[in-house]
Tab-separated table of C-alpha atoms in Angstrom:
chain	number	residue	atom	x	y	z
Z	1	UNK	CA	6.486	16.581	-7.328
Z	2	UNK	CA	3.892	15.353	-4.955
Z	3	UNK	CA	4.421	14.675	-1.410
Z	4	UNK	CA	2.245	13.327	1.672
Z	5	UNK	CA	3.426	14.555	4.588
Z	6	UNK	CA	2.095	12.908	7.462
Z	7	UNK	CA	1.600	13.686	11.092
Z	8	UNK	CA	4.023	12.206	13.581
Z	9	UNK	CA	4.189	9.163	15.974
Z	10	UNK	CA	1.789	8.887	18.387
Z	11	UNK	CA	1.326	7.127	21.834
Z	12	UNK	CA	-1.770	6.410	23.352
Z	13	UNK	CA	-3.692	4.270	26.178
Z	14	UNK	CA	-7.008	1.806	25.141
Z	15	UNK	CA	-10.008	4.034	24.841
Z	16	UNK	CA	-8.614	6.950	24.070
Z	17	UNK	CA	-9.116	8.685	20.787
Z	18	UNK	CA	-6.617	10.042	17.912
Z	19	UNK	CA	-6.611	11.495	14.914
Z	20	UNK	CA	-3.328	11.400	12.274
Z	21	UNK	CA	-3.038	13.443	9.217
Z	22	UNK	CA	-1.944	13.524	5.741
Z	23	UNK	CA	-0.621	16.167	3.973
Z	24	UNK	CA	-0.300	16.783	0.217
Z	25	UNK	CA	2.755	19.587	-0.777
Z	26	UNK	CA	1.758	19.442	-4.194
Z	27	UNK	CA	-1.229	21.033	-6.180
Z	28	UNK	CA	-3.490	17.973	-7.290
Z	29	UNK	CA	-4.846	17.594	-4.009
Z	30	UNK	CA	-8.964	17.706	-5.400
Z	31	UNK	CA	-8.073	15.587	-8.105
Z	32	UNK	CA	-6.938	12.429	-7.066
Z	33	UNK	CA	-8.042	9.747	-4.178
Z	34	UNK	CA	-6.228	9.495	-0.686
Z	35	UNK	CA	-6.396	5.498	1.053
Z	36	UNK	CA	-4.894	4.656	4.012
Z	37	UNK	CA	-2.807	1.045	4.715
Z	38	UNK	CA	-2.065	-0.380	7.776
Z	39	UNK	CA	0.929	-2.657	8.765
Z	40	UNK	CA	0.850	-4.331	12.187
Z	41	UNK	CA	4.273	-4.760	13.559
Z	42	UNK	CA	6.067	-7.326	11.892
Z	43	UNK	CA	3.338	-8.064	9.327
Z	44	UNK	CA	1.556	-7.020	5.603
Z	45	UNK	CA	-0.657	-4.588	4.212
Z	46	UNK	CA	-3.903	-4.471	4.708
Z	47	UNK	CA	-5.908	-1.281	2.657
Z	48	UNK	CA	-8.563	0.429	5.169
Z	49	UNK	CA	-10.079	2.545	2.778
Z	50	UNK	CA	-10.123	5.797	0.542
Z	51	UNK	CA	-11.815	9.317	-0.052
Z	52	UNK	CA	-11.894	11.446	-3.254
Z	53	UNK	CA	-11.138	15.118	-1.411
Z	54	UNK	CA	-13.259	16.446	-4.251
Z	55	UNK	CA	-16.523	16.037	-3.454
Z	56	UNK	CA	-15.838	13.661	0.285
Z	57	UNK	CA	-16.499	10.282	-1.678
Z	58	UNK	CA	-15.158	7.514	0.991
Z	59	UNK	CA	-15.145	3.821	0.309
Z	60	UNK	CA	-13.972	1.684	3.567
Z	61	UNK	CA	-13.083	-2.188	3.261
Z	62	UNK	CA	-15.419	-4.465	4.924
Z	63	UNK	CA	-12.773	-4.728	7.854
Z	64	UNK	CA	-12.450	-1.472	9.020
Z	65	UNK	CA	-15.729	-0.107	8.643
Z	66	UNK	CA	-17.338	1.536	11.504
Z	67	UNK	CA	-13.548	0.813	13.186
Z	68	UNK	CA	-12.143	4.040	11.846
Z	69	UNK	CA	-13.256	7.639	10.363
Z	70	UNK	CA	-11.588	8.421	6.831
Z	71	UNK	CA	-12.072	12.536	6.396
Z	72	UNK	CA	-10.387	15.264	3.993
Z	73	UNK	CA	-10.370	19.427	4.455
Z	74	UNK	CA	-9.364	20.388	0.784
Z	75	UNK	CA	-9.020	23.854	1.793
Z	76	UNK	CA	-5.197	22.840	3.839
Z	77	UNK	CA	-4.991	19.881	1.388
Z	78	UNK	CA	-5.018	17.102	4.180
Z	79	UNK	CA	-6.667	13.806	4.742
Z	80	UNK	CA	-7.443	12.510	8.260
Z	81	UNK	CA	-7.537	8.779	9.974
Z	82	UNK	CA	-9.280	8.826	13.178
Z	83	UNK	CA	-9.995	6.653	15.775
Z	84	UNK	CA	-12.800	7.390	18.578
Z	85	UNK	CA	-11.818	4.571	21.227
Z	86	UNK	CA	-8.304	3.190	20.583
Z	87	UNK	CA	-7.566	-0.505	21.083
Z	88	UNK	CA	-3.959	-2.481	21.768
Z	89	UNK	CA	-4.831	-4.033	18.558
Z	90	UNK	CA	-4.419	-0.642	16.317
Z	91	UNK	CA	-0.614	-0.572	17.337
Z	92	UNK	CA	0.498	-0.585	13.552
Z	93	UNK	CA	2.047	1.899	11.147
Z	94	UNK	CA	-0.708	3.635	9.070
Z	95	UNK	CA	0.327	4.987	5.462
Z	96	UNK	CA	-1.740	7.415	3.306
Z	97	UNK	CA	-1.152	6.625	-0.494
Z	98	UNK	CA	-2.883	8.608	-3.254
Z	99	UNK	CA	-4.028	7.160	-6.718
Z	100	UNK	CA	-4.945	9.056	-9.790
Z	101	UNK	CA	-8.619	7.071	-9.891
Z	102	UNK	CA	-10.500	5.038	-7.834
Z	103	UNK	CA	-9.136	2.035	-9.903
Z	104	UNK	CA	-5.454	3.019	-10.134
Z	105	UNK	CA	-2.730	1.769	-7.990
Z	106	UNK	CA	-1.093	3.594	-5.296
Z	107	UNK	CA	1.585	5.624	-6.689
Z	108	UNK	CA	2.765	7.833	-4.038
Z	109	UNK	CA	3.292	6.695	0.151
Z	110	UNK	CA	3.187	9.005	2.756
Z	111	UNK	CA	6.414	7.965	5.515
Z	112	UNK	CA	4.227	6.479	7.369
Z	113	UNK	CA	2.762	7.318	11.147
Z	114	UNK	CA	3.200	4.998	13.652
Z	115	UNK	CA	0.293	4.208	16.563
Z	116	UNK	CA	1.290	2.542	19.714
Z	117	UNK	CA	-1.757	1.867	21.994
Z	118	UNK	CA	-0.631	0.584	25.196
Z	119	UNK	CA	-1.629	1.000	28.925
A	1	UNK	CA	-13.174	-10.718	-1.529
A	2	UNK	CA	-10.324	-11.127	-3.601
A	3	UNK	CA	-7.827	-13.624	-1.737
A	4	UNK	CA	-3.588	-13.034	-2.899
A	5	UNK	CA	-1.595	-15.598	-2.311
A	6	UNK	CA	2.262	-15.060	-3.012
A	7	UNK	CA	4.801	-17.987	-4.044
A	8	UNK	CA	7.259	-18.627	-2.240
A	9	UNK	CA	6.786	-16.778	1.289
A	10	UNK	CA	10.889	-16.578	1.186
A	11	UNK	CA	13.101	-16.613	-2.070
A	12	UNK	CA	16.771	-16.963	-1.429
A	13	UNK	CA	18.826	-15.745	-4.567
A	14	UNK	CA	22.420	-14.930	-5.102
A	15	UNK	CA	22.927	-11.248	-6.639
A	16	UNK	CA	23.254	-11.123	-10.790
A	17	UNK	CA	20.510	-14.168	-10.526
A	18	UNK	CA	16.751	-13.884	-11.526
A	19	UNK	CA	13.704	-14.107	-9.111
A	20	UNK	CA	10.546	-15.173	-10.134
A	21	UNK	CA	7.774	-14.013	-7.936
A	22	UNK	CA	4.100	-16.027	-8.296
A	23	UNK	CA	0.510	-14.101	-6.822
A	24	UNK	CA	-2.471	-16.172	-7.164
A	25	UNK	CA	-5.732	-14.249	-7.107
A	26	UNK	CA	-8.641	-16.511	-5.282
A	27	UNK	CA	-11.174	-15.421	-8.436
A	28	UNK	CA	-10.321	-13.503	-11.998
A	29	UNK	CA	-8.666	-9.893	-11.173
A	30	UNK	CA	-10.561	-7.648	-13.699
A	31	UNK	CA	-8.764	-5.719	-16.673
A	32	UNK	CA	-5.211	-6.427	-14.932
A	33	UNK	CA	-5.685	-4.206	-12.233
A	34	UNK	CA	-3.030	-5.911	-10.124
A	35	UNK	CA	0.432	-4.166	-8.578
A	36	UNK	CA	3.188	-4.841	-7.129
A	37	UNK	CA	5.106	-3.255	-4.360
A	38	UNK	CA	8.202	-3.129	-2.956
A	39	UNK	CA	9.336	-2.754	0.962
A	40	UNK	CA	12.671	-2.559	2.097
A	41	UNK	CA	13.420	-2.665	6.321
A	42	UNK	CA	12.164	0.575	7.888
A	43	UNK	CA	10.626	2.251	4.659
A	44	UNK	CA	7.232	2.710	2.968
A	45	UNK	CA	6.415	0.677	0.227
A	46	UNK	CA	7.172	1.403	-3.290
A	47	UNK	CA	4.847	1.134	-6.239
A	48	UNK	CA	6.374	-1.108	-9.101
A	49	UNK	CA	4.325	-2.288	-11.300
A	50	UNK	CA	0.546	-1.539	-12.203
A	51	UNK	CA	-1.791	-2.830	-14.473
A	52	UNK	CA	0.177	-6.455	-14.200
A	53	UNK	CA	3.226	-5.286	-16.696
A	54	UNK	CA	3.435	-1.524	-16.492
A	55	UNK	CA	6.642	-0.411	-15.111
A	56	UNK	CA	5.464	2.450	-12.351
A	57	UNK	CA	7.863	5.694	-13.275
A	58	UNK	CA	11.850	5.311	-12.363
A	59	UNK	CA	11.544	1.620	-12.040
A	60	UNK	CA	14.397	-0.136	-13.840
A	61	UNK	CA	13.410	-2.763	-16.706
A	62	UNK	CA	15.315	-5.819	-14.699
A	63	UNK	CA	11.380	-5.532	-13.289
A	64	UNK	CA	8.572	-6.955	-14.835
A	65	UNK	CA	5.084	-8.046	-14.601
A	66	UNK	CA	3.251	-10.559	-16.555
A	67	UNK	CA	-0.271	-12.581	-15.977
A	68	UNK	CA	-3.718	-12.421	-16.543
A	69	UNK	CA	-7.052	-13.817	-14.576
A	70	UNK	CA	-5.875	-15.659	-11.774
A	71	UNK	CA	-1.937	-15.886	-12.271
A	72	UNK	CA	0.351	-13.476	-12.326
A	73	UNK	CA	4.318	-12.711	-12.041
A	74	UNK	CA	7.172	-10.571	-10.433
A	75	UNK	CA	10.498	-11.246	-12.450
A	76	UNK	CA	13.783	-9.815	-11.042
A	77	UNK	CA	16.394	-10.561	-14.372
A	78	UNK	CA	19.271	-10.100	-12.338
A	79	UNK	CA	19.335	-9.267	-8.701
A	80	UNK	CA	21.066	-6.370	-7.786
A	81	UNK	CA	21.880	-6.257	-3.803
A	82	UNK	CA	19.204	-2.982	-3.265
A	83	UNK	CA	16.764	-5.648	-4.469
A	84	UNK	CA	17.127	-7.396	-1.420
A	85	UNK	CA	13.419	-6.253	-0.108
A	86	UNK	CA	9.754	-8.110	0.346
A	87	UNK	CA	7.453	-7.674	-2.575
A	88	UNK	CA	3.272	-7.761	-2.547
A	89	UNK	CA	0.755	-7.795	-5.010
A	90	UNK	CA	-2.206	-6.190	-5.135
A	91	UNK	CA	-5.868	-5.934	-6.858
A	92	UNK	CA	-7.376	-2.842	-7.360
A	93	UNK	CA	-9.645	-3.771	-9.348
A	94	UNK	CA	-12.485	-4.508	-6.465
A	95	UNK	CA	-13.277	-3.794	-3.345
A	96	UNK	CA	-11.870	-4.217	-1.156
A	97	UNK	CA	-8.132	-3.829	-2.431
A	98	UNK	CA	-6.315	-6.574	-1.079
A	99	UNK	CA	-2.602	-7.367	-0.902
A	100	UNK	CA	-1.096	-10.169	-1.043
A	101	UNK	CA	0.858	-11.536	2.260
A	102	UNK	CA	4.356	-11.043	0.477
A	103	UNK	CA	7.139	-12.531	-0.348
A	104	UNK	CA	10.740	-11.854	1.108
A	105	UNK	CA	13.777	-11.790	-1.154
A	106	UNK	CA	16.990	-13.132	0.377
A	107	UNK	CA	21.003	-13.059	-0.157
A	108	UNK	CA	21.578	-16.990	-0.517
């Protein structure tokens, strides 16, 4: 059964960078797409984009483009969200979800990691 | 961009009754590619159904999907008290893949 593991909370100050992980325990890693979601506290979803670990393929929405850094290493099976300056406004909870295409829905949810940026 | 908007923002239903769910897409959502998702307090979200009717795997038939184009529905036959939970849509179908701002599903 697949699994995404992901990397714990995390507490940060405004300018400071971070990157959070995803982690696949099962054995399809190279063959399916890994997105990332973000919830601000108390609110919806909002999808921040996706990479195919295959061949690096990454696709950001309009929003969060040049905002974050979506990455994969398909040798540990893990997909990365990073930040290079973090702002008060990226407090949220960020889930990885994986879909079996680029135009399937997201299937599996990672538990979620949750970013607090305060000073 | 492909605007969601979910009907009602809160539904308050006695258990054993049916919920109807309504997402509105802002422009046609192409082949069906819309899901929906529920979240209960504290938990990820949970994928339940794709492709506007498909039940996602384990999901229990009191579920379904319906709608095409613009309109489409969440139907809850008969509300068991773990469906208590807030339910989006979402299109997959372009990019970017947006979700709908949900709607909460309350005890009456």
């Amino acid at each position: 059964e697949v699994q995404l593991v992901q990397s714990g909370a995390e507490v940060k100050k405004p300018g400071e960078s971070l990157k959070i992980s995803c982690k696949d325990s099962g054995y399809r890693f190279t063959s399916y797409w890994i997105g990332w979601v973000r919830q601000m506290p108390g609110k919806g979803l909002e999808w921040m984009g996706i990479i195919y670990p295959g061949d690096s393929d990454t696709r950001y929405s309009p929003s969060f483009q040049g905002q974050v850094t979506i990455s994969a290493d398909k040798s540990i099976s893990a997909a990365y969200l990073q930040w290079s300056s973090l702002k008060a406004s990226d407090t949220a909870m960020y889930y990885c979800v994986t879909s079996g295409s680029y135009l399937d829905a997201f299937d599996i949810w990672g538990q979620g990691t949750m970013v607090t940026v305060s000073s | 961009e492909i605007v969601l908007t979910q009907s009602p923002g809160t539904l308050s239903v006695s258990p054993g009754e049916r919920a109807t769910l309504s997402c509105r897409a802002s422009q046609s959502v192409s082949s069906s590619y819309l899901a929906w998702y529920q979240q209960k307090p504290g938990q990820a979200p949970r994928l339940l159904i794709y492709g506007a009717s498909s039940r996602a795997t384990g999901i229990p038939d009191r579920f379904s999907g319906s709608g095409s184009g613009t309109d489409f529905t969440l139907t809850i036959s008969r509300l068991e008290p773990e469906d208590f939970a807030v339910y989006y849509c979402q299109q997959y179908g372009s990019s970017p893949k947006t979700f709908g701002q949900g709607t909460k599903v309350e005890i009456k």
